[in-house]
Amino acid sequence: MKKTTAAFVLVGLAAATTAAVAIGQNLAGIIPLPLQPVVEADKRTCAKLTPSGLGYTELRPGTGPKAGASDYVLIDYIGYLAADGKVFDQNTRTPMKADGVIPGFSEGLQMIPRGGVYRFCIPAALGYGKQGAGPIPADANLVFQVELLDSRTAAEVEAMRQGSAAAPPAEPAKP
């Protein structure tokens, strides 16, 4: 129940953020959602590398704070295979805990300033490794395009939960 409440709280908080973004605007290199089933080769590479081996490219700079490892984030994302560009997952307005995902994705989430869009090239060792998962084969290198819509600390999410639980229900309007 608490996880669901956090999801709704984060989705509500991001409404103002996403409303400010121009609809239909496609900056260079940003893949529009919803995505077609295969991503072109030029959108499967990254320009920079972290010491862990995570590749990344900033597609649009953000202006807000970065999420911490234990923070909750609200993101739009597309996940596809580096080898052939086949999309295996995509979603909008998705809440999650930054440290509750594969290591490469978690590291990447902590790099994005709020409002930014990044591409992450995640080697298999920082992804699902030798076991794979669902449509992701074993030893697959992954690519994600991620937009950080919002982030909140665990304490902020808990305070929001407490506040929404303490608020009396609104009375129905009288005719």
XYZ file of C-alpha atoms in Angstrom:
175
model
C 0.000 0.000 0.000
C 2.784 2.441 0.866
C 4.530 1.832 -2.484
C 1.307 2.633 -4.383
C 0.756 5.816 -2.367
C 4.296 6.965 -3.149
C 3.676 6.343 -6.838
C 0.561 8.489 -6.852
C 2.238 11.240 -4.850
C 5.200 11.362 -7.242
C 2.965 11.290 -10.322
C 0.958 14.215 -8.948
C 4.087 16.224 -8.171
C 5.445 15.850 -11.677
C 2.353 17.213 -13.401
C 3.607 20.785 -13.211
C 7.058 19.758 -14.432
C 5.807 17.934 -17.513
C 3.253 20.623 -18.325
C 6.097 23.085 -18.747
C 7.725 21.004 -21.499
C 6.562 21.913 -24.991
C 4.462 19.134 -26.483
C 5.870 17.692 -29.674
C 9.218 19.462 -29.333
C 12.018 17.095 -30.379
C 15.476 18.357 -29.529
C 18.370 16.825 -31.446
C 18.885 13.211 -30.465
C 15.858 12.815 -28.178
C 13.646 9.932 -29.248
C 9.933 10.824 -29.120
C 7.476 8.630 -27.185
C 5.757 6.337 -27.987
C 8.615 4.637 -29.708
C 8.672 2.460 -32.785
C 9.924 -1.109 -32.158
C 13.568 -0.571 -33.282
C 15.959 2.298 -32.535
C 18.448 3.423 -35.194
C 22.153 2.632 -34.771
C 23.169 6.273 -34.159
C 20.980 6.321 -31.024
C 22.605 3.209 -29.541
C 25.941 4.756 -28.606
C 27.157 6.991 -25.803
C 29.783 9.747 -25.857
C 31.268 9.434 -22.349
C 32.165 6.684 -19.880
C 32.142 6.571 -16.076
C 34.844 4.675 -14.120
C 32.370 1.782 -13.630
C 31.941 1.380 -17.399
C 28.534 3.054 -17.737
C 28.283 4.999 -20.969
C 26.250 8.193 -21.099
C 25.276 11.094 -23.315
C 23.441 14.191 -22.143
C 20.603 14.795 -24.627
C 19.031 17.715 -22.781
C 20.502 19.368 -19.699
C 18.420 19.528 -16.564
C 18.201 22.466 -14.216
C 17.067 20.852 -10.984
C 18.777 18.749 -8.326
C 20.078 15.235 -8.932
C 18.481 12.243 -7.227
C 20.337 10.424 -4.471
C 20.693 6.646 -4.314
C 17.827 6.195 -1.839
C 15.533 8.789 -3.460
C 12.311 8.076 -5.299
C 12.275 9.229 -8.915
C 9.599 9.790 -11.528
C 10.858 9.118 -15.055
C 9.975 8.609 -18.703
C 12.179 5.947 -20.280
C 12.837 3.735 -23.278
C 14.952 0.582 -22.981
C 16.435 -1.162 -26.015
C 19.163 -3.623 -26.922
C 22.482 -2.126 -27.983
C 23.099 -4.892 -30.537
C 20.018 -4.445 -32.719
C 17.995 -1.551 -31.267
C 15.016 -3.759 -30.398
C 12.882 -2.039 -27.758
C 12.212 -4.270 -24.745
C 10.532 -1.737 -22.446
C 9.213 1.813 -22.388
C 7.033 3.755 -20.020
C 6.053 7.264 -19.009
C 5.578 8.776 -15.575
C 7.106 5.761 -13.882
C 7.901 6.020 -10.158
C 10.729 3.939 -8.711
C 13.414 3.948 -6.061
C 16.761 4.960 -7.569
C 18.617 2.100 -5.891
C 15.901 -0.477 -6.628
C 17.017 -1.193 -10.217
C 20.002 -2.733 -12.028
C 23.340 -1.142 -11.053
C 23.951 0.723 -14.326
C 20.460 2.218 -14.341
C 20.778 3.253 -10.683
C 24.138 4.925 -11.331
C 22.677 6.731 -14.324
C 19.580 7.975 -12.476
C 21.860 9.706 -9.965
C 23.635 11.601 -12.767
C 20.591 13.347 -14.250
C 19.553 16.782 -12.982
C 15.760 17.145 -12.726
C 14.351 17.954 -16.167
C 17.317 16.407 -17.988
C 17.279 13.686 -20.625
C 20.214 11.257 -20.828
C 21.083 8.178 -22.847
C 22.760 5.377 -20.890
C 24.760 2.556 -22.464
C 24.759 -0.169 -19.838
C 27.207 -3.057 -20.266
C 25.863 -6.506 -19.374
C 27.974 -6.558 -16.186
C 26.014 -3.503 -14.896
C 22.707 -4.868 -16.245
C 21.224 -8.348 -16.140
C 24.509 -10.178 -16.796
C 24.616 -13.848 -17.690
C 21.047 -14.584 -16.568
C 19.188 -12.030 -18.737
C 15.585 -11.170 -17.849
C 12.358 -11.598 -19.825
C 12.966 -10.277 -23.362
C 16.567 -9.332 -22.481
C 18.987 -12.099 -23.502
C 21.976 -13.172 -21.403
C 25.057 -10.951 -21.675
C 23.097 -8.187 -23.438
C 24.355 -4.619 -23.454
C 21.435 -2.236 -22.922
C 20.626 1.330 -23.876
C 18.130 3.561 -22.086
C 16.893 7.041 -22.794
C 15.716 8.501 -19.482
C 14.059 11.787 -18.575
C 14.060 12.668 -14.873
C 10.715 14.353 -14.260
C 10.930 14.589 -10.480
C 12.697 13.183 -7.431
C 12.030 13.170 -3.707
C 13.944 11.879 -0.718
C 12.499 9.002 1.278
C 11.772 11.479 4.111
C 9.849 13.780 1.743
C 7.790 10.863 0.415
C 7.028 9.693 3.958
C 5.953 13.213 4.963
C 3.653 13.339 1.922
C 2.177 9.968 2.877
C 1.584 11.178 6.433
C 0.004 14.389 5.171
C -2.337 12.616 2.764
C -3.331 10.079 5.429
C -4.077 12.841 7.970
C -6.133 14.994 5.593
C -9.886 14.612 6.120
C -11.825 13.415 3.076
C -13.491 16.194 1.097
C -17.219 16.526 1.477
C -19.226 15.995 -1.694
C -20.632 19.102 -3.337
C -24.245 19.854 -2.534
C -26.617 20.549 -5.402
